[in-house]
XYZ file of C-alpha atoms in Angstrom:
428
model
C 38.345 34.176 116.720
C 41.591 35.854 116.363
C 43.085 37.441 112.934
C 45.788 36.748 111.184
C 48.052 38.066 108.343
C 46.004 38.176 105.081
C 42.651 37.761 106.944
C 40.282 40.633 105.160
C 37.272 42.307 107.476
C 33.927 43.782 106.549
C 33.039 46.704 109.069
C 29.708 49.071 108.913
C 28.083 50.292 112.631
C 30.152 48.276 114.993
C 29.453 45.102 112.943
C 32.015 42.706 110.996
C 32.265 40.035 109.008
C 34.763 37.566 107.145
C 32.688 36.667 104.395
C 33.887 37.277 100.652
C 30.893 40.199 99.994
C 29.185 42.208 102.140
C 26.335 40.619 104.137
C 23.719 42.982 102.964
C 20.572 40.645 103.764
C 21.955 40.615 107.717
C 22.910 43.675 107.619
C 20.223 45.774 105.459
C 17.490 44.187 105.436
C 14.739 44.565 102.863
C 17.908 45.655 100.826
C 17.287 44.079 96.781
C 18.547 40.828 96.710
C 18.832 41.217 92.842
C 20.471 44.517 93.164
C 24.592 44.138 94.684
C 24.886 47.885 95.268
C 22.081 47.959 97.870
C 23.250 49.059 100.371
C 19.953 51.203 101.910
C 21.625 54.325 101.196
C 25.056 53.471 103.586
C 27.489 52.060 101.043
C 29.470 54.803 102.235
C 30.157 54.108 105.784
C 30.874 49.959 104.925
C 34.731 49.782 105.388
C 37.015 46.859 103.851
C 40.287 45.966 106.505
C 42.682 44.040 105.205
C 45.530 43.001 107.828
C 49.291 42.956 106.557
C 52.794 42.684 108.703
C 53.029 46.543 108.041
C 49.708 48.118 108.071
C 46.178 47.576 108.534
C 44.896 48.579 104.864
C 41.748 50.064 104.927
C 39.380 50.494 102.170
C 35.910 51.241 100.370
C 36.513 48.725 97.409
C 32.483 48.269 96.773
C 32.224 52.056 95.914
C 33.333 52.733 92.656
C 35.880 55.189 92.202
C 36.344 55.502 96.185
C 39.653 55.237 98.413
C 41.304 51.677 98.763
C 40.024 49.384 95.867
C 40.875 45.431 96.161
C 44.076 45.891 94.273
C 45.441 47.733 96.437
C 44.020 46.810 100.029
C 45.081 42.844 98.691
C 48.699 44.483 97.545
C 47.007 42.331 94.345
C 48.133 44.534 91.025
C 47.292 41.857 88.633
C 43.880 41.425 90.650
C 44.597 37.560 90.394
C 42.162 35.141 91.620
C 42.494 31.616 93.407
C 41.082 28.995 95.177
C 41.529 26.947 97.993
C 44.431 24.706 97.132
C 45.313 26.416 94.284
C 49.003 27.447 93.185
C 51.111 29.067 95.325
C 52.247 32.602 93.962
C 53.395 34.433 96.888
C 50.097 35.161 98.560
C 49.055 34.315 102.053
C 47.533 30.718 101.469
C 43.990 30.421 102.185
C 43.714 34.235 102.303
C 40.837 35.602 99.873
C 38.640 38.834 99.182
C 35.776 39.455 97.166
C 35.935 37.409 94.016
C 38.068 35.340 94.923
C 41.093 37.788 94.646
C 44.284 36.625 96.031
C 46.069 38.720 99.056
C 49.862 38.863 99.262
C 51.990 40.194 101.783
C 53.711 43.118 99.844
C 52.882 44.460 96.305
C 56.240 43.692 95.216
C 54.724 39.795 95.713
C 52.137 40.649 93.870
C 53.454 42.222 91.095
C 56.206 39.202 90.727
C 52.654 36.850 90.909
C 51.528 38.243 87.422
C 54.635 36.378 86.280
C 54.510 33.363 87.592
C 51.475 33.288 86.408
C 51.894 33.762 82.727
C 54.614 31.394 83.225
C 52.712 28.771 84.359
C 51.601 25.961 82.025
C 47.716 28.001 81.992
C 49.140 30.879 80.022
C 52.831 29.679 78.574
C 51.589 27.926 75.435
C 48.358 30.811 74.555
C 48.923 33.815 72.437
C 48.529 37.254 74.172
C 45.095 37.826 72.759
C 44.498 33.733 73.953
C 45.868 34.890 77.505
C 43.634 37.860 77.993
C 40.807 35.997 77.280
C 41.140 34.027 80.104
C 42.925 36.153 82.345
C 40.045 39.123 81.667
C 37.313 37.181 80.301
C 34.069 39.145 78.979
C 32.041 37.152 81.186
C 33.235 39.347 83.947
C 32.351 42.448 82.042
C 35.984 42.931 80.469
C 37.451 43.901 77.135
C 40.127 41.137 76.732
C 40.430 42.139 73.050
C 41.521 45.591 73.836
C 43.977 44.489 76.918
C 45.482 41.756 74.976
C 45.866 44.881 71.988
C 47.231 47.721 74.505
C 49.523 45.059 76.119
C 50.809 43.962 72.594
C 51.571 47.722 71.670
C 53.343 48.169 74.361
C 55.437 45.945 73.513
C 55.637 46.793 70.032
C 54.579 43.121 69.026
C 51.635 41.402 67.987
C 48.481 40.012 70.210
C 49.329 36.938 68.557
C 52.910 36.474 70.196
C 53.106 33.315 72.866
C 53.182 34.403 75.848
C 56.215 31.830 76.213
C 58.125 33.808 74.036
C 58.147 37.394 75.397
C 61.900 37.585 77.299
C 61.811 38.808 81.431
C 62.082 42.525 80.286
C 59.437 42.290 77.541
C 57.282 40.051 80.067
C 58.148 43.184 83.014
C 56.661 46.033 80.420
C 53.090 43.569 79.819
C 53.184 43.340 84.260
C 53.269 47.285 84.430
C 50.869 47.587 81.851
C 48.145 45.023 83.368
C 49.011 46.768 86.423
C 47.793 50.259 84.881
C 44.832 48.274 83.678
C 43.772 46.989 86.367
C 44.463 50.249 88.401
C 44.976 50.902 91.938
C 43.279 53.405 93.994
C 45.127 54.292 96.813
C 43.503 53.567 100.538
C 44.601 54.429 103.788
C 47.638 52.724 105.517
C 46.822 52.408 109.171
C 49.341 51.413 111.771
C 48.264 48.364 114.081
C 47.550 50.694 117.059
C 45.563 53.600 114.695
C 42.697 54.963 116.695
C 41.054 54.837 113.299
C 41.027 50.642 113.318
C 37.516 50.026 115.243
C 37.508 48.327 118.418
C 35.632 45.313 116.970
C 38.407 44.644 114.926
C 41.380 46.160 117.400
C 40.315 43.242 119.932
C 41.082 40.505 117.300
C 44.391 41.563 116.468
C 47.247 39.253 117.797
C 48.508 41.225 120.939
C 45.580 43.470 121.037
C 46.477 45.659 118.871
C 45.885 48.852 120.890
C 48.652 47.842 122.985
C 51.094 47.083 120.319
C 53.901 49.460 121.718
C 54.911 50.883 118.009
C 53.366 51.668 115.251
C 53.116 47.887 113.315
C 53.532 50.114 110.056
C 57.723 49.131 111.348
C 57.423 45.887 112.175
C 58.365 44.181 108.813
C 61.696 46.036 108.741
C 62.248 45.576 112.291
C 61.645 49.328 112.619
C 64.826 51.028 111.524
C 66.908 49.239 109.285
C 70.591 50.065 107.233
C 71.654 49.986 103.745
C 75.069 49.781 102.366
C 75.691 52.517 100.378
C 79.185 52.860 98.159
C 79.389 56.209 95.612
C 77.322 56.392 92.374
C 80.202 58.022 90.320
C 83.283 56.291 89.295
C 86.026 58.139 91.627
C 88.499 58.229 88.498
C 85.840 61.073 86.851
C 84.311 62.449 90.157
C 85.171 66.339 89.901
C 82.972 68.096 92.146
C 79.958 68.800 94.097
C 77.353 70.785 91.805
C 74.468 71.785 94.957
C 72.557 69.949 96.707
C 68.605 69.949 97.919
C 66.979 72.736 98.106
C 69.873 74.531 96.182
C 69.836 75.949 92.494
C 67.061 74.243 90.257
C 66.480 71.393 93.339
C 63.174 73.175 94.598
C 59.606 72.048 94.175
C 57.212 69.408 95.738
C 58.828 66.334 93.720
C 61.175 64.928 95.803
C 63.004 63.323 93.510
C 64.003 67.189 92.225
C 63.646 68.971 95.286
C 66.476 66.655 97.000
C 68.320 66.233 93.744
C 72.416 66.379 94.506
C 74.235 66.846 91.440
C 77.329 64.884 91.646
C 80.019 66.435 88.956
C 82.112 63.829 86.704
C 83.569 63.779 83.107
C 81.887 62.862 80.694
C 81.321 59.195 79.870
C 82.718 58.352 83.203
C 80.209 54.926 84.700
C 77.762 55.149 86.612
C 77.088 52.635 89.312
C 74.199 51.901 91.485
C 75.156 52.257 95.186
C 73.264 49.884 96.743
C 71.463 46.795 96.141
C 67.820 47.135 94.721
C 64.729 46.837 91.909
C 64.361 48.923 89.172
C 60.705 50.949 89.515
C 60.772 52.604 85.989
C 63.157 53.546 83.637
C 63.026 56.521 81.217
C 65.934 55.586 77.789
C 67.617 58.913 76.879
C 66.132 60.059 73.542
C 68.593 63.249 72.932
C 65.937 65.167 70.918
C 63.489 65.640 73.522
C 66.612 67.056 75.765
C 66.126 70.557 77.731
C 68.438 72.632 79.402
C 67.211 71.224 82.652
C 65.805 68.043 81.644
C 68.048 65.517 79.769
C 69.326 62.149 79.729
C 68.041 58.666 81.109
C 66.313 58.526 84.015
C 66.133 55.914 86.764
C 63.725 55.256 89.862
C 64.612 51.809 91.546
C 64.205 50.631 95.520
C 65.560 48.579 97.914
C 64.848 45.086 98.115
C 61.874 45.950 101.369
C 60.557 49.172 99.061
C 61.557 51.322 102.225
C 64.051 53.733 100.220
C 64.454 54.843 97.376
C 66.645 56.800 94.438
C 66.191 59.112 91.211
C 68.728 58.986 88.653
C 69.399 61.317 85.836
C 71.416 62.646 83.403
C 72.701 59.345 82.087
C 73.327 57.856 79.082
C 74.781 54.066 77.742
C 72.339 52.586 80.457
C 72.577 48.830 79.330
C 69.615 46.445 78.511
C 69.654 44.936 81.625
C 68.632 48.085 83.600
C 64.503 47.514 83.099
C 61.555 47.580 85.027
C 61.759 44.792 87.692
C 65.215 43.869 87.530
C 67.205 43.203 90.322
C 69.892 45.199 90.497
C 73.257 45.200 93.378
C 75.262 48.093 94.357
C 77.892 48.430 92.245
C 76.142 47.532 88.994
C 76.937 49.886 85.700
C 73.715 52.069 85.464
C 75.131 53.961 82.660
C 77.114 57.231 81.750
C 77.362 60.635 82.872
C 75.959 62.856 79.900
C 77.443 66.302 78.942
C 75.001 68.672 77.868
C 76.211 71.597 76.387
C 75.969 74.610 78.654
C 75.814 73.015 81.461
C 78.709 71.258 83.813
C 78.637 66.976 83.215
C 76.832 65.396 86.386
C 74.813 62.771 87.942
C 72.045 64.158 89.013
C 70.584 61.566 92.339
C 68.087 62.121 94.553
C 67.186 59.671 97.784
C 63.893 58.962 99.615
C 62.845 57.422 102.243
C 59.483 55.449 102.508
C 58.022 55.379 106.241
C 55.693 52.497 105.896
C 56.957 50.764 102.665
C 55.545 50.971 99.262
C 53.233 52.005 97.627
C 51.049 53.351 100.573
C 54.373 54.579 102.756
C 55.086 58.371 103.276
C 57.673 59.487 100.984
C 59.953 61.777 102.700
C 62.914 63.115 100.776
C 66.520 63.038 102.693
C 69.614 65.075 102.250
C 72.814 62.914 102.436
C 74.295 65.635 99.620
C 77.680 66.134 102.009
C 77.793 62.184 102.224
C 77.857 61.311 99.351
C 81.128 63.843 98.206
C 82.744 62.753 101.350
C 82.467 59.112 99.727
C 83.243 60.109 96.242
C 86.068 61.252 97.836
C 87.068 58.547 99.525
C 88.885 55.075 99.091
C 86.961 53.595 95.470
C 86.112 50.406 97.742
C 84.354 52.171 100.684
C 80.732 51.224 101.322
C 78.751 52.522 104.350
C 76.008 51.360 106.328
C 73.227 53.903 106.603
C 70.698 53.706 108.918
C 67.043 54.800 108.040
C 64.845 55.221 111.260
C 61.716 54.817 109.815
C 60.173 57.818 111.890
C 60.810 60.730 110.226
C 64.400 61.555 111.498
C 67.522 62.130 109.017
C 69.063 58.756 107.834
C 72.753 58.496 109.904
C 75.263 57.317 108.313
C 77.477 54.925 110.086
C 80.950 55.787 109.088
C 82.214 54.116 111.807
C 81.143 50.355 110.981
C 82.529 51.910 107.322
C 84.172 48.657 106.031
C 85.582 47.374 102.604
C 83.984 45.747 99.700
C 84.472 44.735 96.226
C 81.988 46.391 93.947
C 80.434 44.747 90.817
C 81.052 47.251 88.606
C 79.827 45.158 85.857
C 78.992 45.872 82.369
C 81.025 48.950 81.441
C 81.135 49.229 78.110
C 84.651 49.539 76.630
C 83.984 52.861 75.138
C 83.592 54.907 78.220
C 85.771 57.388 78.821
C 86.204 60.454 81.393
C 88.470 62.132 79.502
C 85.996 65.418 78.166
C 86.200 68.562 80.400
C 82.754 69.808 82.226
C 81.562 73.536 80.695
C 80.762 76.398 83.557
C 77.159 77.210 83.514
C 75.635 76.660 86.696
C 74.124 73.305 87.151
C 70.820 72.210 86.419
């Protein structure tokens, strides 16, 4: 028997198995049939191996509090169960863990699943209190009362709304929070051809998995892949560069700080994305909680395979339709460049690259500061290929396949303007 994608393994001593739960009475026996964490004292060298197109996730889900619970090694948020023959949400069919729990291909399928299905005629016409019991009932040792409550004030509405009702940013905000919920502990993210995958599960990967020339951690995004990339600021209020990583404040372990560029422009001037995406989490400018360092919107979003990544701050005007889990395409209006006084009006960005994709990838910070003026610079139409390598090298860009293209730049609200003048503190 061979595995394939979605296909979850139990391993402990050389042993494995494809069942749902552990086979304790096979494997311990005289363990207490009555008791589900007996384990005979080894609970903590029984491994859970789930097998995606980018990793083998590996886990200890059955030990609470331990690395790699089912949410994440199923790339599950929601922690949404099935059956055989049940709807299709994304998830590799027929592919289950314990429980039950559904297994998709990438968390961003998973966290789209919760969605679908609250959409779907089981939750539309149910209140949120209505929804949580039966999404989180109490027979499973839940507290659908107090879900259905913190979802509700999260959304500043009450548990008694229809689910049918709540609009695709107010239905994004209840996904992130029955994501936090749920929770996610973080496992390890092993490449096809680890040494740390056993043998009794390296032999039944397709190819042989020891063999597999690359690590499989690429093999989603074909290895290295390219993003067009056209500049953030709106040429006609670009002024100057303000330092890049590693320069002034951009220091630290964060790397959305410590790779910041600071991108000068006037006041008001818009604010595009510069390349096509999903917003991650948004932060709404709320000027009284403004620093001297500190200030303004901010915005995380990803590309569309959660391989790279940007930080955006600084901003104000950022329109309704910037939320978390919209789609978003280069050359959409983000927002404004906000003028804080003391310090010189700028974007502030910062890029990342994710070797291994989200959430598990290695986030590694990358300094196209000089790029980025050089296309600020440049004709207001120019967009860029940039190659990622997906092994830990500098992103290239490819200036020569440089080409033309007509940028959204949608949404701008009348009322910007680029007309106010930057002040000459040094940047933030």
């Amino acid at each position: 028997m061979g595995l394939e994608l979605g296909d979850h393994v139990w391993y402990w001593n050389h042993r494995i198995s494809f069942a749902l739960d552990i086979p304790r009475a096979d494997w311990f026996p005289g363990s207490n049939p009555s008791n589900p964490t007996d384990y005979k004292g080894h609970g903590k060298e029984i491994y859970n191996f789930v097998v995606h197109a980018d990793e083998i996730a590996r886990g200890r889900p059955h030990m609470r509090n331990y690395e790699g619970s089912y949410a994440w090694l199923n790339n599950n948020p929601g922690n949404i169960t099935g059956g055989p023959g049940g709807p299709d949400f994304g998830q590799y069919p027929g592919k289950f863990n314990w429980h039950n729990f559904l297994i998709f291909p990438t968390w961003a399928d998973g966290w789209y699943a919760i969605a679908q299905l609250l959409r779907s005629n089981l939750y539309v016409n149910l209140s949120i209190l209505e929804a949580f019991r039966k999404y989180a009932p109490e027979s499973d040792g839940n507290n659908p009362v107090a879900y259905a409550n913190s979802v509700a004030a999260a959304l500043g509405i009450s548990a008694s709304t229809r689910v049918g009702d709540l609009a695709d940013s107010q239905m994004a905000v209840m996904q992130n929070k029955i994501q936090e919920i749920e929770g996610a502990i973080p496992g390890a993210s092993l490449t096809w051809n680890s040494d740390e995958i056993p043998v009794e599960i390296s032999d039944l990967l397709p190819g042989s998995g020891r063999n597999v020339g690359r690590p499989r951690a690429l093999v989603r995004a074909g290895g290295a892949f390219t993003i067009d990339v056209s500049a953030p600021v709106d040429p006609s209020g670009f002024t100057q560069g303000l330092g890049g990583p590693g320069q002034g404040g951009h220091v630290g372990l964060d790397w959305y700080i410590r790779y910041g560029m600071d991108i000068g422009g006037t006041a008001g001037t818009p604010v595009y994305a510069s390349f096509d995406g999903h917003v991650t989490k948004v932060k709404p400018h709320n000027p009284a909680k403004d620093t001297q360092k500190v200030y303004g919107a901010e915005i995380f979003m990803r590309s569309g395979n959660d391989m790279m990544g940007a930080f955006c701050t600084h901003l104000t005007d950022v329109p309704d339709s910037v939320f978390v889990g919209a789609q978003v395409s280069r050359g959409d209006f983000l927002g404004t460049v906000y003028q804080r006084t003391g310090v010189p009006s700028h974007l502030h960005m910062a890029l990342v690259e994710i070797i291994g994709g989200a959430p598990g990838g290695q986030y590694q910070g990358v300094d196209l500061y000089q790029f980025f003026l050089d296309l600020e610079a440049s004709d207001p139409e120019t967009v860029v290929p940039v190659q990622f390598w997906q092994d830990g090298s500098p992103p290239e860009p490819l200036w020569r396949s440089a080409r033309l293209g007509v940028l959204h730049h949608s949404q701008v609200p009348e009322a910007a303007s680029a007309d106010a003048t930057a002040a000459g503190s040094p940047a933030a």
